Tab-separated table of C-alpha atoms and ligand atoms in Angstrom:
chain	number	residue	atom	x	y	z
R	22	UNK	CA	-18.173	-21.117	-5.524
R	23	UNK	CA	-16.978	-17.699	-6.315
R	24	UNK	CA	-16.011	-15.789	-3.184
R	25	UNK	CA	-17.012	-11.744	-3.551
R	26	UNK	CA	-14.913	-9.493	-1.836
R	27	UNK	CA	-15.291	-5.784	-1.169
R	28	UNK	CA	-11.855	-3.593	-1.815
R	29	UNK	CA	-12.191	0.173	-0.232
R	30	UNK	CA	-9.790	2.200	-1.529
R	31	UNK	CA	-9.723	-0.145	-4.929
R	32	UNK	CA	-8.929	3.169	-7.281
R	33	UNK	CA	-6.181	3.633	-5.614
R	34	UNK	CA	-2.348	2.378	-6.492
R	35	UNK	CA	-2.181	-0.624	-3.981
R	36	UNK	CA	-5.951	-1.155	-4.364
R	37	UNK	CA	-6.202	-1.630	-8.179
R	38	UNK	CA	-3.415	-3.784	-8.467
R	39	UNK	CA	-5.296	-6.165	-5.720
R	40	UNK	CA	-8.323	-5.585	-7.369
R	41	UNK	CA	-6.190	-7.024	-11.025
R	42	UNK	CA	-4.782	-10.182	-9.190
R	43	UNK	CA	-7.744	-11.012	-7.069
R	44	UNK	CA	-10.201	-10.805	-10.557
R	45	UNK	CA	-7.301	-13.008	-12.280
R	46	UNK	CA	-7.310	-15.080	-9.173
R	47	UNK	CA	-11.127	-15.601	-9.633
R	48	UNK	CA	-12.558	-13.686	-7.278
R	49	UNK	CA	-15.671	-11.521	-7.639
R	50	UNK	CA	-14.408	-7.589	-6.562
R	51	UNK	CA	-16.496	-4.891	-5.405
R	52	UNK	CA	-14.567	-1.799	-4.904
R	53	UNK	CA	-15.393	1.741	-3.072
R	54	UNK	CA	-13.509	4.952	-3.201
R	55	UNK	CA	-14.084	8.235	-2.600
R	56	UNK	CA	-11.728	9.252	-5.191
R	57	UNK	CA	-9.865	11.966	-2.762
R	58	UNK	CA	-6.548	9.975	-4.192
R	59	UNK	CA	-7.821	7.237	-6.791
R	60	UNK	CA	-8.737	7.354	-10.196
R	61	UNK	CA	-11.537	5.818	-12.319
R	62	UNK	CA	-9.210	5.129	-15.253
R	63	UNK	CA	-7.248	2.784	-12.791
R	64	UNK	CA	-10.423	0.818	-12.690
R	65	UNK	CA	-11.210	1.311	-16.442
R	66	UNK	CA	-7.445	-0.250	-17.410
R	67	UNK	CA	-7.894	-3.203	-14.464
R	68	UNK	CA	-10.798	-4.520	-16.117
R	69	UNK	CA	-9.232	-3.793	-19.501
R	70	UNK	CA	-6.250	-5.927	-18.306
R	71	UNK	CA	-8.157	-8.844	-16.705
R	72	UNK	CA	-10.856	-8.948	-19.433
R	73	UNK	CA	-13.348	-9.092	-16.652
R	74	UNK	CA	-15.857	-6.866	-15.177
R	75	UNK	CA	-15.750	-5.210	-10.938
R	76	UNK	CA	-18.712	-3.150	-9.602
R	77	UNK	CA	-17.589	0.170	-8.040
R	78	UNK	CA	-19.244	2.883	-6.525
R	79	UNK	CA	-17.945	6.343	-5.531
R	80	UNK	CA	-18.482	6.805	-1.461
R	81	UNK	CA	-16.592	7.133	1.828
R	82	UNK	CA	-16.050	4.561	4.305
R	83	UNK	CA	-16.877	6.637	7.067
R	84	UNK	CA	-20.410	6.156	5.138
R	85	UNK	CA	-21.894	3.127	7.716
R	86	UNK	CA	-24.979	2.831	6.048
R	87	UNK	CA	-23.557	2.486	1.957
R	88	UNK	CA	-20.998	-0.075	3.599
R	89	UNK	CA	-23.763	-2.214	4.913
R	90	UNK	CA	-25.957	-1.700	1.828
R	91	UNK	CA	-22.511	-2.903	-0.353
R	92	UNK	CA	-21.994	-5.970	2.200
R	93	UNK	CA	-25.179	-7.659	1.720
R	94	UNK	CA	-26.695	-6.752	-1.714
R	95	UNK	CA	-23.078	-7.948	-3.122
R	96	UNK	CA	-22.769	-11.443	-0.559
R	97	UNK	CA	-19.793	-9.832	0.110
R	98	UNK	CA	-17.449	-12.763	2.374
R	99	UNK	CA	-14.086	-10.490	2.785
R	100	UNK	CA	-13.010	-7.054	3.047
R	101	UNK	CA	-9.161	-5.758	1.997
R	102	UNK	CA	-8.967	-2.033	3.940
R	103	UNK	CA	-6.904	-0.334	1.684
R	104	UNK	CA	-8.740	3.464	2.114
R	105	UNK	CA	-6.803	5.612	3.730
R	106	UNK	CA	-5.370	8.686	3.904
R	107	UNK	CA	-1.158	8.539	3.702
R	108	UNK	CA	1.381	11.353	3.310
R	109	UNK	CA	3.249	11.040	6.292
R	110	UNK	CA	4.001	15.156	6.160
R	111	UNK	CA	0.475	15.908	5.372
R	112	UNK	CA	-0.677	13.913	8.397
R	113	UNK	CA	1.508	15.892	10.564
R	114	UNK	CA	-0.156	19.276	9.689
R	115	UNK	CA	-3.292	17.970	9.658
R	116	UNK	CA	-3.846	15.634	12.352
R	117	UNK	CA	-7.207	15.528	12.680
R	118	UNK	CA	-8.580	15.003	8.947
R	119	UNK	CA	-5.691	11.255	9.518
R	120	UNK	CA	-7.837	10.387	12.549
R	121	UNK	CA	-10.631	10.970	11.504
R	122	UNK	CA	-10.613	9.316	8.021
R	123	UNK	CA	-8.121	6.120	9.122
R	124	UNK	CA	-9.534	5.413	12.459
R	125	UNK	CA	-13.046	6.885	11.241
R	126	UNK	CA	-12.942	4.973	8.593
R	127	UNK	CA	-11.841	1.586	10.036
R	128	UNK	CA	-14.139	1.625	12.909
R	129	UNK	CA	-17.099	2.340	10.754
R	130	UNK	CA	-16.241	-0.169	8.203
R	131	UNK	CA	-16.083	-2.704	11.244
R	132	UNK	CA	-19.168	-1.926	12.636
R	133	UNK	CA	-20.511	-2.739	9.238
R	134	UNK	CA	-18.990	-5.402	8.646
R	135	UNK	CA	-19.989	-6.699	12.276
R	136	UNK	CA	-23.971	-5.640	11.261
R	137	UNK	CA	-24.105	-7.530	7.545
R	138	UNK	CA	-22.597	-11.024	9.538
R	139	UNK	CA	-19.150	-10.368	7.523
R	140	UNK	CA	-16.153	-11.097	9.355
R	141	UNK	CA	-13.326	-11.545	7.550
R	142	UNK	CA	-10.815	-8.679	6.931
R	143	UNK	CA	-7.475	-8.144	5.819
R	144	UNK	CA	-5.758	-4.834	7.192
R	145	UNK	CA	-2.775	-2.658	5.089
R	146	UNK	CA	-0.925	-1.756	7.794
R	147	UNK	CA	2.874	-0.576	7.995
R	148	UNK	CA	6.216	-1.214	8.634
R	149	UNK	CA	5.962	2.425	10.151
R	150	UNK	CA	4.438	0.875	13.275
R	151	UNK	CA	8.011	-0.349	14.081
R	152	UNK	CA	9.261	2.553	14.831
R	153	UNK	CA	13.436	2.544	14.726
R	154	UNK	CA	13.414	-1.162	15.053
R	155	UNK	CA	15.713	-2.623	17.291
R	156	UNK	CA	16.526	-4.842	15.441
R	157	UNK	CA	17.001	-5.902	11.497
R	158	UNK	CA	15.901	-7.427	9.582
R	159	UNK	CA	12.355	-7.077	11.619
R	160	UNK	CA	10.319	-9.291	12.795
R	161	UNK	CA	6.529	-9.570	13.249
R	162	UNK	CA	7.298	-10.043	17.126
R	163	UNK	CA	9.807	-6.825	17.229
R	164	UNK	CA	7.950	-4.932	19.760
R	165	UNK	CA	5.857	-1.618	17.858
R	166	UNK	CA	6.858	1.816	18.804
R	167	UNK	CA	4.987	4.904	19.343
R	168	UNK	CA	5.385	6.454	15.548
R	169	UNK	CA	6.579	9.932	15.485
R	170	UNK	CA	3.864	11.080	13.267
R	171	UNK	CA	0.343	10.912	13.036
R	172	UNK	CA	-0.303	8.833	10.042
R	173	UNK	CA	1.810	6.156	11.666
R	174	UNK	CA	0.046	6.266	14.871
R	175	UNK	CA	-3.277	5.709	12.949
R	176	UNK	CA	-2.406	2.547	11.753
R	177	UNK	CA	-0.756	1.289	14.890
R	178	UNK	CA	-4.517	2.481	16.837
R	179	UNK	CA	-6.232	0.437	13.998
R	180	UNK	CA	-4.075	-2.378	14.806
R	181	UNK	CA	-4.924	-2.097	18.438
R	182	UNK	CA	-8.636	-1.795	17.808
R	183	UNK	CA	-9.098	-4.783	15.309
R	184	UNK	CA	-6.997	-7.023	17.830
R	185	UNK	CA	-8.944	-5.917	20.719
R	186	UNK	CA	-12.096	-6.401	18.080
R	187	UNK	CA	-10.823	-10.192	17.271
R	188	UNK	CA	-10.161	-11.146	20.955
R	189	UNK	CA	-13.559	-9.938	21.719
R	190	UNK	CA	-15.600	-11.993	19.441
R	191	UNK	CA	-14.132	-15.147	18.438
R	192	UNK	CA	-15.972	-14.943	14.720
R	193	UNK	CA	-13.456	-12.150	13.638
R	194	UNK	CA	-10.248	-13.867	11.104
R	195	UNK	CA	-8.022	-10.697	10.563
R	196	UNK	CA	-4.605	-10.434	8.499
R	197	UNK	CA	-2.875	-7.414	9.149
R	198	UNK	CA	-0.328	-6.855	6.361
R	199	UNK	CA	3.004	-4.310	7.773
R	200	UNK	CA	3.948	-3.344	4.020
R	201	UNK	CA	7.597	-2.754	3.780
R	202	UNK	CA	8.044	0.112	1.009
R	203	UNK	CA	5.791	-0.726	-2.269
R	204	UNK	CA	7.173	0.251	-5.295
R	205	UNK	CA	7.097	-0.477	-9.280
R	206	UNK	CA	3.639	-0.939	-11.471
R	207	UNK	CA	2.306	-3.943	-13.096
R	208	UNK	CA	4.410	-4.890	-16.326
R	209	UNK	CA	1.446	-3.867	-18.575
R	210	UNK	CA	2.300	-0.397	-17.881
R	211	UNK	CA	-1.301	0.629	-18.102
R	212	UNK	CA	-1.676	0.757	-14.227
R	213	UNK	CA	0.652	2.356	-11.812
R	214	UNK	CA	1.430	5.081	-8.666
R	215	UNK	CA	-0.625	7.929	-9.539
R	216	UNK	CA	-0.001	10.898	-7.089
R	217	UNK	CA	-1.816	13.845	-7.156
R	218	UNK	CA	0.968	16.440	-5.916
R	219	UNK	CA	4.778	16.451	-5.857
R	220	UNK	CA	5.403	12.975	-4.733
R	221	UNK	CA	6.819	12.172	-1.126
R	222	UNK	CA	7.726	8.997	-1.678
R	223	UNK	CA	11.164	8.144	-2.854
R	224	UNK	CA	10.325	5.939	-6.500
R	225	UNK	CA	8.266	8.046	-7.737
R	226	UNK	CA	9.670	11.114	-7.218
R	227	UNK	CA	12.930	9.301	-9.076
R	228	UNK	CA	10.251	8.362	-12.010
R	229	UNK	CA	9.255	12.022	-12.240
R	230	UNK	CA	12.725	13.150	-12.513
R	231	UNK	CA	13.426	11.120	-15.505
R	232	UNK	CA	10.420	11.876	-17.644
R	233	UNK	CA	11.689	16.036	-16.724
R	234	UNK	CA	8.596	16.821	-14.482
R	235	UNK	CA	10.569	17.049	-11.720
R	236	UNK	CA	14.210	18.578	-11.296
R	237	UNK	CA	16.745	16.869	-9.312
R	238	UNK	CA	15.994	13.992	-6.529
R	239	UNK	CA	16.710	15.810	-3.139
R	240	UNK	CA	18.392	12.770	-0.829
R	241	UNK	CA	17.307	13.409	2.566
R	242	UNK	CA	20.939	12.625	4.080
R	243	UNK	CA	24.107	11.081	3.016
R	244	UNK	CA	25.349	10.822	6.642
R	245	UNK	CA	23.401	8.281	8.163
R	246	UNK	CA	25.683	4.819	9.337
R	247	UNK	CA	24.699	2.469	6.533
R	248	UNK	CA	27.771	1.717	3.448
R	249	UNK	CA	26.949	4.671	0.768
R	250	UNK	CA	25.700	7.319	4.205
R	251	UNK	CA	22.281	7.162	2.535
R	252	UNK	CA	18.953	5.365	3.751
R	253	UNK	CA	18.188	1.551	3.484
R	254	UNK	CA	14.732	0.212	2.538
R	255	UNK	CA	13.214	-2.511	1.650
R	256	UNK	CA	11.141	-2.209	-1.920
R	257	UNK	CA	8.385	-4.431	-2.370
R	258	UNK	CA	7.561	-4.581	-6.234
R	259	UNK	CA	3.210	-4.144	-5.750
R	260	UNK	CA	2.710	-7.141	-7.932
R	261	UNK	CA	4.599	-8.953	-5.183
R	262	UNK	CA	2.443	-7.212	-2.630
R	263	UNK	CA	-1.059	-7.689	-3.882
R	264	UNK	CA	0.077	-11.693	-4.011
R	265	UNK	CA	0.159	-11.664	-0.788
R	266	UNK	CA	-3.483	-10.155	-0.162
R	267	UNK	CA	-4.337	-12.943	-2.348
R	268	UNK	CA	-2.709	-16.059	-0.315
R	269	UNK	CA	-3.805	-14.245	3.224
R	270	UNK	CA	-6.970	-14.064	2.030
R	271	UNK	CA	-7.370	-17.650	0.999
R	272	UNK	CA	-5.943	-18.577	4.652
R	273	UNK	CA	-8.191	-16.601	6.165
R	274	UNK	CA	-10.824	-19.173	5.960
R	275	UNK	CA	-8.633	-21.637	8.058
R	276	UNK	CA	-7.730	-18.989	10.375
R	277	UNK	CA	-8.872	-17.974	13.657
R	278	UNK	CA	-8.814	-14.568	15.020
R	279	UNK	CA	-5.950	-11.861	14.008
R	280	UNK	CA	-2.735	-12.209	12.751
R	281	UNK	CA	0.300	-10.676	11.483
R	282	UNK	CA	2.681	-10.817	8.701
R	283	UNK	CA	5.277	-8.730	7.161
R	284	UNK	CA	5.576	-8.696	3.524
R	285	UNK	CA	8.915	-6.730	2.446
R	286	UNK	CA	11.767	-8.733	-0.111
R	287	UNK	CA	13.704	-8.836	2.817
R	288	UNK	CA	16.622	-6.967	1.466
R	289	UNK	CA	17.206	-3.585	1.770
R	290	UNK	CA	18.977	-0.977	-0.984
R	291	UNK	CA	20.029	2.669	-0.312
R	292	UNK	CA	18.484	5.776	-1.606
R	293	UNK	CA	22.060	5.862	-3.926
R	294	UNK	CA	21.543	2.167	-5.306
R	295	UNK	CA	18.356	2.670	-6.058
R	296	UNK	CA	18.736	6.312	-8.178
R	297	UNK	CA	21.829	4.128	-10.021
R	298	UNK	CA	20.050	1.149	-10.772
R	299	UNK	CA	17.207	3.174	-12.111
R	300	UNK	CA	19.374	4.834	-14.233
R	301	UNK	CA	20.660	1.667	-15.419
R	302	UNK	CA	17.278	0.304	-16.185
R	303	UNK	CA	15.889	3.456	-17.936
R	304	UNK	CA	18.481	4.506	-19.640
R	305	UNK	CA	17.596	8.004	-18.060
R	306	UNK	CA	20.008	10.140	-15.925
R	307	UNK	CA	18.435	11.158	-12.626
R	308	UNK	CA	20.477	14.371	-11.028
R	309	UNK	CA	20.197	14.426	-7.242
R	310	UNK	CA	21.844	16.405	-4.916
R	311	UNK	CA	22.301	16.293	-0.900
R	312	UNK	CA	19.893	17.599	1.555
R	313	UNK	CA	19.659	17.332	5.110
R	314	UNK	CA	18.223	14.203	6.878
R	315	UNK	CA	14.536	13.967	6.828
R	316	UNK	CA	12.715	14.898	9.962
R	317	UNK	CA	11.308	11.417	11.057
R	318	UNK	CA	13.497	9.048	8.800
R	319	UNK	CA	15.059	6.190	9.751
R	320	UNK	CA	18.474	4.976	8.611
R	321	UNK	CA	17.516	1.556	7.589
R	322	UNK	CA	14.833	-0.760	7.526
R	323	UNK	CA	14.114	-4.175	5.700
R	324	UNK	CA	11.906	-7.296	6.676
R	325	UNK	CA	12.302	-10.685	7.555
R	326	UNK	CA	9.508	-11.822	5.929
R	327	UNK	CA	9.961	-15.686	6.405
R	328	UNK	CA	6.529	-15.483	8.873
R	329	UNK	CA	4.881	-14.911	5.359
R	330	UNK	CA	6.192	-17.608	3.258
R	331	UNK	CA	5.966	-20.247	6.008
R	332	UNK	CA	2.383	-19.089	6.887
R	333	UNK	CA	1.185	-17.802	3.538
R	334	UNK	CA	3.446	-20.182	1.211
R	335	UNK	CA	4.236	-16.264	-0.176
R	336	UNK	CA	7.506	-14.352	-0.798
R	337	UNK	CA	8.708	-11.691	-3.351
R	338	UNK	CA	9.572	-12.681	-6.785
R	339	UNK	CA	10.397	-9.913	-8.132
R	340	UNK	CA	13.577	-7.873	-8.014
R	341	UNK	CA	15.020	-4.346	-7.519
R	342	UNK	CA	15.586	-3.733	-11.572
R	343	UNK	CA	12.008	-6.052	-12.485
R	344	UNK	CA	10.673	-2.773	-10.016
R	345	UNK	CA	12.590	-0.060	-11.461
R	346	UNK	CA	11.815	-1.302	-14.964
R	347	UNK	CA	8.064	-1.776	-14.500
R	348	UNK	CA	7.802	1.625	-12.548
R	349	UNK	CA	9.383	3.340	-15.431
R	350	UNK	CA	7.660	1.401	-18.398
R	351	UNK	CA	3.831	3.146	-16.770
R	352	UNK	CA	5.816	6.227	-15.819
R	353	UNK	CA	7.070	7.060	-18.755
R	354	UNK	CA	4.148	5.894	-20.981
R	355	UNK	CA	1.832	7.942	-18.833
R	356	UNK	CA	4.096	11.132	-17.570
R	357	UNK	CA	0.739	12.673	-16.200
R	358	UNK	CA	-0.329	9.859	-14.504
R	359	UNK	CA	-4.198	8.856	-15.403
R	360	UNK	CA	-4.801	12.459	-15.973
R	361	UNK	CA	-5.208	12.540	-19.657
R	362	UNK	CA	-7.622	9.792	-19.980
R	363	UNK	CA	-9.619	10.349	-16.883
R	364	UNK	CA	-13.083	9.532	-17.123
R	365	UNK	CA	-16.523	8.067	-15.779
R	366	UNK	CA	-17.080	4.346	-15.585
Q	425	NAD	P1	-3.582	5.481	-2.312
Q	425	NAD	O1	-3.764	6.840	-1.763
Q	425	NAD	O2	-3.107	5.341	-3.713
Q	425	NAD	O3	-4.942	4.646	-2.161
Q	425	NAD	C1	-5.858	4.840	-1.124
Q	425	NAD	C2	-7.244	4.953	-1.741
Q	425	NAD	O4	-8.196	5.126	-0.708
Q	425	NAD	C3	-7.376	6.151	-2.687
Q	425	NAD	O5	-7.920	5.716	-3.920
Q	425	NAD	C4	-8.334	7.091	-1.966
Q	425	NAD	O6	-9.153	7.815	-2.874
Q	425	NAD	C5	-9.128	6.112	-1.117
Q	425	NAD	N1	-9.676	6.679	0.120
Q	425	NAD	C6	-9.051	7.425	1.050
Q	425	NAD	N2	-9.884	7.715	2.063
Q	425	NAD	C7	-11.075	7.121	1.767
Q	425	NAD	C8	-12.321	7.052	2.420
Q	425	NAD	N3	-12.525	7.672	3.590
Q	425	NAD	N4	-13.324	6.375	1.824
Q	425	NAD	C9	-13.129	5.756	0.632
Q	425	NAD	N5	-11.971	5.795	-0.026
Q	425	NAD	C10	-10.950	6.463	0.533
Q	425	NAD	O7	-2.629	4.706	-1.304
Q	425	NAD	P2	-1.931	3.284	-1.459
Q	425	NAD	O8	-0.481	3.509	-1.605
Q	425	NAD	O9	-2.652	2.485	-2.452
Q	425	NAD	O10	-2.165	2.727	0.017
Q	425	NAD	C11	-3.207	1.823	0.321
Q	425	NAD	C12	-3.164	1.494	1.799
Q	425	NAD	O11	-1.899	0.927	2.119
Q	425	NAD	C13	-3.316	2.716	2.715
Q	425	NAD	O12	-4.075	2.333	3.836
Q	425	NAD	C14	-1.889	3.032	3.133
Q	425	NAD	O13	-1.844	3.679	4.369
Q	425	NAD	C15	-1.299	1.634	3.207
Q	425	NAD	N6	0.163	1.625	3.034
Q	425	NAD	C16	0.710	2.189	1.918
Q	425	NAD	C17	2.092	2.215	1.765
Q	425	NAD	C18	2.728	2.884	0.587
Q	425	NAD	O14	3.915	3.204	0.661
Q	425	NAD	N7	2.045	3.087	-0.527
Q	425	NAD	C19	2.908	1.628	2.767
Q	425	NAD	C20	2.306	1.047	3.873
Q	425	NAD	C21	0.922	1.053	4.005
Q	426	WQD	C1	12.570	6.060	1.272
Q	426	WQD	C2	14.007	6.550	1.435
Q	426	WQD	C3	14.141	8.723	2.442
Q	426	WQD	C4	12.209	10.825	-0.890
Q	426	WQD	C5	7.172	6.018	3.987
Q	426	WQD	C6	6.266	5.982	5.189
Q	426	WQD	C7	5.850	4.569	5.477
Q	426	WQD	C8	5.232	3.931	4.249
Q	426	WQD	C9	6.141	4.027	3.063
Q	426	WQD	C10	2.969	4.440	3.862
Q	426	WQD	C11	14.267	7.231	2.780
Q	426	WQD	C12	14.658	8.763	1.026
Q	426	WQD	C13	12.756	9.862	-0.073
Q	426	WQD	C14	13.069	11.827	-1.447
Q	426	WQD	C15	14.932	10.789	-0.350
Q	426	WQD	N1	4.074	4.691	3.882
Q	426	WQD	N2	14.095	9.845	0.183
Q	426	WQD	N3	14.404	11.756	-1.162
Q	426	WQD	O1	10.042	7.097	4.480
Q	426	WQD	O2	10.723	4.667	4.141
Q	426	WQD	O3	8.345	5.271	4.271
Q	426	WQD	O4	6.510	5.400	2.858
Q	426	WQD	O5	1.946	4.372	3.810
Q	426	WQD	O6	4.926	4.620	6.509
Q	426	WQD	O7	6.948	6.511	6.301
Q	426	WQD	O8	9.615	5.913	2.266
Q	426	WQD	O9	9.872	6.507	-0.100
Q	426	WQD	O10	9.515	8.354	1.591
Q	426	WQD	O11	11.684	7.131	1.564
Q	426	WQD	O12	16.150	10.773	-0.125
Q	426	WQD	O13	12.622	12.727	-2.172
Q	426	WQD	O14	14.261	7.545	0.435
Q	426	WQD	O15	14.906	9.556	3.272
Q	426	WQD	O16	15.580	6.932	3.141
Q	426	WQD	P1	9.784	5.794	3.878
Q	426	WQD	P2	10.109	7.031	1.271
């Protein structure tokens, strides 16, 4: 039978490209988003691309009693968490507003969930719960640090509370996800990253540069001890990701209480590589000059993600210039994001 699952934060850009794959995967998707950072247009294009039909409705998760309306008129079986609020800088400033709407949030979808009798949940969490890791590539078992900022200690609290919530009562089946650094669009180009000020994030902010919105790429330090003196992360191309929110979810139902898994390629690229190879792939040039190091940053990070394709049978297929490419094909095809063909659905 078809298995309904509720996606909060489903306008958004990890959200909509879940709520694509898990509609071609056969699933029936309910979405909800209060829109502070998603579009309707993203859901107008997913159906557009899948040829198939979600329900969504515009609310807030912090909204207890719409959640547990949504769980049991729509037989929802499995939640993917993917509301949340996350510019690292942002969260910093304003502390409060990242508590309250990612720890807000999560607890009140939980008790919700726990009310309507639905217990399964997977969790986007982040590699940011690592901290400086001790050691790379990291490992799901690489003890998690106290983050320097407040967005990243909101998702390492929500990882706290749902294990405490999973050891508690033994009906709970939990994936928590540590995303690596998403990056790219779906090849259609109709859906893609979509952010609503000057990005903070280092792909598109590279995108931006080469349609002319933006300048020059500032790179947060070219002193840090990695080859080129510039940052290493790993990109995950988002088609990649969502895949695995698809295979966790279909273990979930021969799972027992929480668990975690790190999906990142498992290779990491500097901030330098990357600006050249998307020059390479766009055809594009991207100026850049030097800043100073980034308060926070890290000088390199990438995954071992072989938890996830022993456990999950999943790893990432797709490579740095597959990313770049994709990322620029909805980039420069829509150089004000969903903007110009925003509407209501
Ligand atoms: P996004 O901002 O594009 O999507 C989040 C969506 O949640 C938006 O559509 C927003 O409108 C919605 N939302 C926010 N607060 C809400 C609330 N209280 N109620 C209902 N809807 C709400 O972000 P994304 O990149 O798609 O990230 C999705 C999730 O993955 C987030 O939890 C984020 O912290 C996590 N994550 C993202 C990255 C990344 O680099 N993009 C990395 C690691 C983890
Ligand atoms: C990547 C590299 C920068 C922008 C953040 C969050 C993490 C997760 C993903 C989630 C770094 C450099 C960047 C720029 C630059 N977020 N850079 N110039 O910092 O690895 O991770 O996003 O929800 O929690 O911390 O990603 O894309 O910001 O940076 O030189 O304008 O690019 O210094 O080396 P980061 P990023």
């Amino acid at each position: 039978m078809t298995m309904s699952v509720l996606l909060t934060g489903g306008a958004g850009y990890i959200g909509s490209h879940a709520a694509l794959a898990l509609l071609q995967s056969g699933f029936r998707v309910c979405v909800i988003d209060n829109l502070t950072n998603g579009s309707t247009e993203a859901l107008r294009r997913v159906q557009e691309i899948a040829g198939k039909e979600l329900h969504w409705v515009e609310g807030d998760v912090r909204d207890g009693h719409l959640l547990r309306r949504l769980l049991i008129q729509h037989g929802i079986e499995a939640v993917l968490h993917f509301a949340g609020l996350k510019s690292v800088g942002q969260s910093v400033l304003d502390p409060l507003t990242y508590y309250d709407n990612n720890i807000g949030g999560t607890l009140q979808l939980c008790q919700a969930m726990s009310e309507a009798g639905v217990h399964k949940l997977v969790f986007s969490s982040s590699a940011t719960v690592y901290g400086d890791p001790a050691t790379i590539p990291v490992v799901e078992s690489c003890p998690t640090s106290s983050p320097e900022n407040p967005y990243g200690q909101t998702k390492l609290m929500a990882e706290r509370m749902l294990s405490d919530l999973a050891r508690a009562d033994a009906r709970w089946r939990i994936a928590v996800l540590r995303y690596f650094n998403p990056a790219g669009a779906h090849a259609s180009g109709l859906i893609g990253e979509d952010p609503r000020e000057i990005p903070n994030n280092l792909l598109p902010y590279v995108s931006q540069v080469a349609t002319g919105r933006l300048k020059a790429v500032q790179i947060f330090g070219n002193d840090y001890p990695t080859p080129d003196g510039t940052g290493i992360r790993d990109y995950i191309h988002v088609v990649d990701l969502v895949e695995g929110h698809v295979s966790a979810l279909k273990r979930l139902k021969n799972q027992s209480g929480l668990d975690v898994w790190n999906l990142g390629a498992g290779r990491g690229y500097s901030v330098l590589e990357v600006i050249k190879a998307f020059e390479r792939v766009s055809g594009k040039s991207v100026d850049f000059n030097y800043a100073p190091r980034r308060s926070g940053d890290i000088a390199q990070c990438w995954a071992d993600p072989s938890k996830a394709w022993r456990e999950l049978g999943w790893k990432a297929q797709r490579g740095l210039e597959e990313m770049l490419g994709d990322a620029w094909r909805w980039q420069s095809a829509n150089p004000n994001g969903y903007r110009d063909d925003e509407l209501t659905i």
